[in-house]
mmCIF file with all atom_site columns, C-alpha atoms in Angstrom:
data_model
loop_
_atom_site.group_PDB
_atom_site.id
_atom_site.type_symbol
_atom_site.label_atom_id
_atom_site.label_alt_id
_atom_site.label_comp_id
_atom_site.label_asym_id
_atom_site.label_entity_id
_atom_site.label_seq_id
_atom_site.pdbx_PDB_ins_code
_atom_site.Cartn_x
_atom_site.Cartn_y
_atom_site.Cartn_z
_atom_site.occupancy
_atom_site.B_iso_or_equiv
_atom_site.pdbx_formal_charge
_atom_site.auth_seq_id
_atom_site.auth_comp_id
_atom_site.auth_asym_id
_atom_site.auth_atom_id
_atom_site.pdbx_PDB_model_num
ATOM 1   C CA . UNK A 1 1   ? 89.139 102.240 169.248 1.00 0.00 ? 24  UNK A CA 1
ATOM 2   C CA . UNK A 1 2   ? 91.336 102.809 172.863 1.00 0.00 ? 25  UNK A CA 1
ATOM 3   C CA . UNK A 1 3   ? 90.067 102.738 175.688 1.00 0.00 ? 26  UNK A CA 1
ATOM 4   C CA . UNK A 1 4   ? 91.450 106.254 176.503 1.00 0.00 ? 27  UNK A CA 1
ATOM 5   C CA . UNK A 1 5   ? 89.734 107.505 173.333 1.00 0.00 ? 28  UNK A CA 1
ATOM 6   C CA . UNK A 1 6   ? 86.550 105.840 174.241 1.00 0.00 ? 29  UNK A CA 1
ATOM 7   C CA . UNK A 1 7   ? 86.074 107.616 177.474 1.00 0.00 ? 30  UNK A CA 1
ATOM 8   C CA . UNK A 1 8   ? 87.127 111.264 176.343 1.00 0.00 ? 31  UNK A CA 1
ATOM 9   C CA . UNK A 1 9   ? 84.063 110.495 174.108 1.00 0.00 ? 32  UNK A CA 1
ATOM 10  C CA . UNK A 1 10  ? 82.347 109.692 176.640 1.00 0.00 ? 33  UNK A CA 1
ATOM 11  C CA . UNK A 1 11  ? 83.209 112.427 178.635 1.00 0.00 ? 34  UNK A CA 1
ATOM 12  C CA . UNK A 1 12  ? 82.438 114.808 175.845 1.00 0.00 ? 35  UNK A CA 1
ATOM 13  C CA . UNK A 1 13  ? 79.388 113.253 175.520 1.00 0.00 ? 36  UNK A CA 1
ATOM 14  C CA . UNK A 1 14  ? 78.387 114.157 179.081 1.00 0.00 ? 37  UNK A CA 1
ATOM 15  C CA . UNK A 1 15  ? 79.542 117.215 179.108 1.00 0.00 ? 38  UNK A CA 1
ATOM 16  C CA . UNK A 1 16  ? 77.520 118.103 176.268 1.00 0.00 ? 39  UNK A CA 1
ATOM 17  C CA . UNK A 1 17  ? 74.033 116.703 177.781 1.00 0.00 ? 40  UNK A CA 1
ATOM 18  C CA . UNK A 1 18  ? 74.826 118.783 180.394 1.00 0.00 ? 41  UNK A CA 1
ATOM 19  C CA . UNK A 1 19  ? 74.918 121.783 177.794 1.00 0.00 ? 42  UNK A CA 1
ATOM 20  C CA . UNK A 1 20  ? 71.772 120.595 176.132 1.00 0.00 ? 43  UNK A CA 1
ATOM 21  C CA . UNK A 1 21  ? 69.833 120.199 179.059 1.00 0.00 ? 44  UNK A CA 1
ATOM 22  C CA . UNK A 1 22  ? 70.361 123.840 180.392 1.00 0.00 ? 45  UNK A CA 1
ATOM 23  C CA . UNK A 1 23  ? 68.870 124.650 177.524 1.00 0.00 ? 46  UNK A CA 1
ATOM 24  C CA . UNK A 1 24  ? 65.659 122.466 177.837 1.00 0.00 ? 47  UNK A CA 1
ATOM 25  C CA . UNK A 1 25  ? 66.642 119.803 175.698 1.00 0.00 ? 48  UNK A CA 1
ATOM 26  C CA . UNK A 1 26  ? 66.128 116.054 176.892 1.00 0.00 ? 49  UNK A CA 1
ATOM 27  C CA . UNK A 1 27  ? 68.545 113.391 175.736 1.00 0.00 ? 50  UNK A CA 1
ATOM 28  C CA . UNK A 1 28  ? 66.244 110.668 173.711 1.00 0.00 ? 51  UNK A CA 1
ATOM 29  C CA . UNK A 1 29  ? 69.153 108.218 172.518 1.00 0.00 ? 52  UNK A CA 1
ATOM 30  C CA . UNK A 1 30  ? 73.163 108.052 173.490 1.00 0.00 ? 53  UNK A CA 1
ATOM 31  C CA . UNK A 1 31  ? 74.935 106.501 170.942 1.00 0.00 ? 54  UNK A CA 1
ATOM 32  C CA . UNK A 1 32  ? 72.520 105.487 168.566 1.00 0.00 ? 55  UNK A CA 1
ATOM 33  C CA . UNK A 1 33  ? 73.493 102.823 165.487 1.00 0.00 ? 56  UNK A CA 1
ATOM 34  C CA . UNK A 1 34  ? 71.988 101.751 162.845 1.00 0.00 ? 57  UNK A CA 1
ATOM 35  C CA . UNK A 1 35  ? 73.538 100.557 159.084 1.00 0.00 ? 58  UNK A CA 1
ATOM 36  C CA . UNK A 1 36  ? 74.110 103.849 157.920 1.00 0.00 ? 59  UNK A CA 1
ATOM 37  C CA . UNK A 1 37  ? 75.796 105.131 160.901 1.00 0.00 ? 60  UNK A CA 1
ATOM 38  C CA . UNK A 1 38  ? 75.660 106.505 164.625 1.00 0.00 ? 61  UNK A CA 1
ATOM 39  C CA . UNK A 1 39  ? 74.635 109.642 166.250 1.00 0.00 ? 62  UNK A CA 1
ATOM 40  C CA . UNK A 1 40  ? 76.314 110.779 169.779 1.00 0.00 ? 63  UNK A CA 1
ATOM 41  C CA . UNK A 1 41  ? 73.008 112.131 171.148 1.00 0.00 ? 64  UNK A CA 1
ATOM 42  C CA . UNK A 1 42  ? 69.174 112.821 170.433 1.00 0.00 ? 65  UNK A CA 1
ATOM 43  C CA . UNK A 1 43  ? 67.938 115.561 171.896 1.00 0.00 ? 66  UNK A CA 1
ATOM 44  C CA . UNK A 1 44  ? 64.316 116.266 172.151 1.00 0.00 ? 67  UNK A CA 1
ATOM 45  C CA . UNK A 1 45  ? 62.657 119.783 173.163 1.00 0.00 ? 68  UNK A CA 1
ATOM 46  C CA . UNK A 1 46  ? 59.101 119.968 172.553 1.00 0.00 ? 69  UNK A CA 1
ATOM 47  C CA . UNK A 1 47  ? 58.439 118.571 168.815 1.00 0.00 ? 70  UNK A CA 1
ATOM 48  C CA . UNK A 1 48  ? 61.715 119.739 168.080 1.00 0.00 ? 71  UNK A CA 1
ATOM 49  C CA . UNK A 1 49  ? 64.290 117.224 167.442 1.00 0.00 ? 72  UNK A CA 1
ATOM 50  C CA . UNK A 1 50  ? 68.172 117.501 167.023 1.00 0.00 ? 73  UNK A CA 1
ATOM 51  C CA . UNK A 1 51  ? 70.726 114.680 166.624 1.00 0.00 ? 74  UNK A CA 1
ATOM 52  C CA . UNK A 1 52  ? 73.826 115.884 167.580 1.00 0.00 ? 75  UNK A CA 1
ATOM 53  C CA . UNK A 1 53  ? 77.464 115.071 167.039 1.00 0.00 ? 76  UNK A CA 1
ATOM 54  C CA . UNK A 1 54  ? 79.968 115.638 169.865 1.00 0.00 ? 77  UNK A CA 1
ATOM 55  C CA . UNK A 1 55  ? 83.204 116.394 169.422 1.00 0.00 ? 78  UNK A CA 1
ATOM 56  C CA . UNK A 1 56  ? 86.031 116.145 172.007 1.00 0.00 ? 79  UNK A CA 1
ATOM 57  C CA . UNK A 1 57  ? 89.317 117.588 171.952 1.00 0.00 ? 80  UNK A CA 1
ATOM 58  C CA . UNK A 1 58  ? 92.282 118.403 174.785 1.00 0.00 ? 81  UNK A CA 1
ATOM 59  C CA . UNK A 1 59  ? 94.718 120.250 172.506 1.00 0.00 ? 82  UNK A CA 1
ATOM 60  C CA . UNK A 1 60  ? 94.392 122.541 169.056 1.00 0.00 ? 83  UNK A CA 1
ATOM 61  C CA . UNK A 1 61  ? 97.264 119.716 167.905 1.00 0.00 ? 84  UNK A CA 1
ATOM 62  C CA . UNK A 1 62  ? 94.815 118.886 165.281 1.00 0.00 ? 85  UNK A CA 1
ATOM 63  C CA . UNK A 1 63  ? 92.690 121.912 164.739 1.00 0.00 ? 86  UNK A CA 1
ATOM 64  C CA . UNK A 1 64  ? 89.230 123.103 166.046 1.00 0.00 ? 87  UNK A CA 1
ATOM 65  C CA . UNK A 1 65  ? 86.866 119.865 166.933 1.00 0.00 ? 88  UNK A CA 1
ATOM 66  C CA . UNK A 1 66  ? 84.391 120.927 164.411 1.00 0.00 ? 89  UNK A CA 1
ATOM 67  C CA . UNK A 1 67  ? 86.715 120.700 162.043 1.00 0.00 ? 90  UNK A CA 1
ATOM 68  C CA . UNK A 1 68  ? 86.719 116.694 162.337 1.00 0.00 ? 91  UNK A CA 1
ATOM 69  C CA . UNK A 1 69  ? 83.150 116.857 161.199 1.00 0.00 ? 92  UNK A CA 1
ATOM 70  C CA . UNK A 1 70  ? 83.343 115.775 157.382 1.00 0.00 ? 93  UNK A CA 1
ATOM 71  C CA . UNK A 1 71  ? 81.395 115.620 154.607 1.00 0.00 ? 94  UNK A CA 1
ATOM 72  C CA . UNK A 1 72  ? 81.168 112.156 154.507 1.00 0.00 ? 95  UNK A CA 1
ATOM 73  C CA . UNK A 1 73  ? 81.235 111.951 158.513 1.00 0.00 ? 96  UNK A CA 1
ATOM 74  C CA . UNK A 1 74  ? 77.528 114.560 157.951 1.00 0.00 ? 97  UNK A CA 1
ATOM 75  C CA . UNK A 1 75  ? 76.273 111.908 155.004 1.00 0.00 ? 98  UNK A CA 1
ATOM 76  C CA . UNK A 1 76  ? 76.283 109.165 157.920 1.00 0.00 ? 99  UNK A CA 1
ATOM 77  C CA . UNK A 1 77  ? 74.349 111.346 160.121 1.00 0.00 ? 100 UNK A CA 1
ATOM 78  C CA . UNK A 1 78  ? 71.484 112.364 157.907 1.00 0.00 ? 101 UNK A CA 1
ATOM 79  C CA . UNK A 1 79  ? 71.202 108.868 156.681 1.00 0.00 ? 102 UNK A CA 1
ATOM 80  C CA . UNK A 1 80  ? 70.795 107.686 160.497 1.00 0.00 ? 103 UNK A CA 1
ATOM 81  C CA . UNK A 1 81  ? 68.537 110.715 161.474 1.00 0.00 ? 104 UNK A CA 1
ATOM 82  C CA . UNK A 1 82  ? 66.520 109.777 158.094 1.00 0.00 ? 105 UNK A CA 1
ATOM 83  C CA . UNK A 1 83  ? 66.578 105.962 159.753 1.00 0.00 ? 106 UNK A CA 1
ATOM 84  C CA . UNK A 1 84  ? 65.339 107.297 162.980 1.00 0.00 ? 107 UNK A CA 1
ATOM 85  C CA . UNK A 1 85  ? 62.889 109.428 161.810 1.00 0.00 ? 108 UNK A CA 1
ATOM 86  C CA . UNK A 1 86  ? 61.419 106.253 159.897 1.00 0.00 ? 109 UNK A CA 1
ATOM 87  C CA . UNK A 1 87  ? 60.561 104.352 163.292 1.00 0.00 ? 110 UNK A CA 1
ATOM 88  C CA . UNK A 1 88  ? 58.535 107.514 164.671 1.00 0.00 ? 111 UNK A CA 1
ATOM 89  C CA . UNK A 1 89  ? 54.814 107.182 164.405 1.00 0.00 ? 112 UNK A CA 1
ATOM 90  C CA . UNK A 1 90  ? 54.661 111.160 164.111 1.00 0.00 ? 113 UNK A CA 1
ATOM 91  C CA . UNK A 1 91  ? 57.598 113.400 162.624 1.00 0.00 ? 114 UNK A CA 1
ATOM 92  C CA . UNK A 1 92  ? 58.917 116.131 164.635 1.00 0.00 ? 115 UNK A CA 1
ATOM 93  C CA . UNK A 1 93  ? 57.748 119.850 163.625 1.00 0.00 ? 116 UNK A CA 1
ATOM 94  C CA . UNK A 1 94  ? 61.628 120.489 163.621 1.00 0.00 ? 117 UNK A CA 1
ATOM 95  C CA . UNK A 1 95  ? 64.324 118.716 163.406 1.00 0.00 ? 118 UNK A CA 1
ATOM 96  C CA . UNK A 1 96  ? 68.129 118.950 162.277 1.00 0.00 ? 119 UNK A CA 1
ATOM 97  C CA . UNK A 1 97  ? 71.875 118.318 162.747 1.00 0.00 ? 120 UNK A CA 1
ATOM 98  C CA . UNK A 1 98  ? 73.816 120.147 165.057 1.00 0.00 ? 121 UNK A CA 1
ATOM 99  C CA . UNK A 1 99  ? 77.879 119.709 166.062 1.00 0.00 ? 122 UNK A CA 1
ATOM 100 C CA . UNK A 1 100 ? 78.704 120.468 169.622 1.00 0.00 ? 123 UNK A CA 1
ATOM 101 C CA . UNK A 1 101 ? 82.590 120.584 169.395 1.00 0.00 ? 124 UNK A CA 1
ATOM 102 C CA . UNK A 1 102 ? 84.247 120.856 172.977 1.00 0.00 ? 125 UNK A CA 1
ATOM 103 C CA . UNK A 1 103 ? 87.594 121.976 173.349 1.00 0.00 ? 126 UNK A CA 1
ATOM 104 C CA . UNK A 1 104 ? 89.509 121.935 176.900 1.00 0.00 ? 127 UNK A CA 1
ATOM 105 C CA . UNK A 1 105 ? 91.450 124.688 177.941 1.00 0.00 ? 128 UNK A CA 1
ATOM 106 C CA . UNK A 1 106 ? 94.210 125.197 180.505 1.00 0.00 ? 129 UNK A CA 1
ATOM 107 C CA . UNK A 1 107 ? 92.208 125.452 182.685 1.00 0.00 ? 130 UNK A CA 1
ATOM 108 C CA . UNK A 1 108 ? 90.422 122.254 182.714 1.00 0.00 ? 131 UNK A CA 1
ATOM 109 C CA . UNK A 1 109 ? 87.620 123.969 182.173 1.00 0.00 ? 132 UNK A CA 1
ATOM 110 C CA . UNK A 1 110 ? 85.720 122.901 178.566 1.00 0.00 ? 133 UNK A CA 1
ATOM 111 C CA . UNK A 1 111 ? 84.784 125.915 175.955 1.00 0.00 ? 134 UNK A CA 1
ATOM 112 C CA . UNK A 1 112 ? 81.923 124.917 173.876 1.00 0.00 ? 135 UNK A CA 1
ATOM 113 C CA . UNK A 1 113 ? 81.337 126.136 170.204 1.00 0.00 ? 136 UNK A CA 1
ATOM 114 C CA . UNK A 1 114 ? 77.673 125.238 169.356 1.00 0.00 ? 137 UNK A CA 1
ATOM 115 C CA . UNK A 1 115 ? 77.294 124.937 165.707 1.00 0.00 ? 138 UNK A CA 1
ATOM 116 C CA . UNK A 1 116 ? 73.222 124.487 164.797 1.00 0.00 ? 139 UNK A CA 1
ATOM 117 C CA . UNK A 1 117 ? 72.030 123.126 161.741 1.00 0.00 ? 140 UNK A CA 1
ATOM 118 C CA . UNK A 1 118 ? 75.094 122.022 159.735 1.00 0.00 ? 141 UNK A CA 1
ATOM 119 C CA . UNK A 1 119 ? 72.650 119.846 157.268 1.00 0.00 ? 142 UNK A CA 1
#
């Protein structure tokens, strides 16, 4: 992966704690891997879990971020959450997948679709 591509991920991955965390969330985990895949960000609020993919775009070139999110792309992140969710002595009384796709407009300034429990 390029640099450049590395740190829009990055950045979208900031701005979208920054989202989460207005809305009482606490990031857990940035970037965590395991065999069956990585998620961008745990989030934790309460017993409430959600492990979140981020995605970053800075043009429509290629369609709405959300879009990116595949079926296959979702099979990788339930298999990791399911992996995660193994290592905690207690579950979570909720928990579930959620997309934050972050599209910048003209004006620099990122629009955020929140899309909550895709799986």
């Amino acid at each position: 992966m390029s640099l450049q591509k590395k740190q829009k991920g990055a950045l979208g991955e900031r701005i979208a704690g920054r989202f989460l965390f207005w809305r009482g969330f606490h990031i857990i985990e940035r970037n965590w891997r395991c065999k069956s895949g990585e998620i961008d960000l745990i989030v934790r609020r309460g017993r409430e879990y959600r492990f979140i993919e981020v995605k970053y775009r800075t043009t429509m070139e290629f369609g709405f971020p959300e879009e990116a999110v595949t079926v296959d792309k979702l099979r990788h992140i339930r298999c990791a959450m399911e992996t995660y969710l193994l290592q905690l002595k207690t579950l979570p009384k909720h928990y579930q997948i959620d997309v934050i796709a972050i599209l910048k407009n003209s004006q620099n300034k990122p629009k955020i679709h929140w899309v909550q429990g895709v799986s």
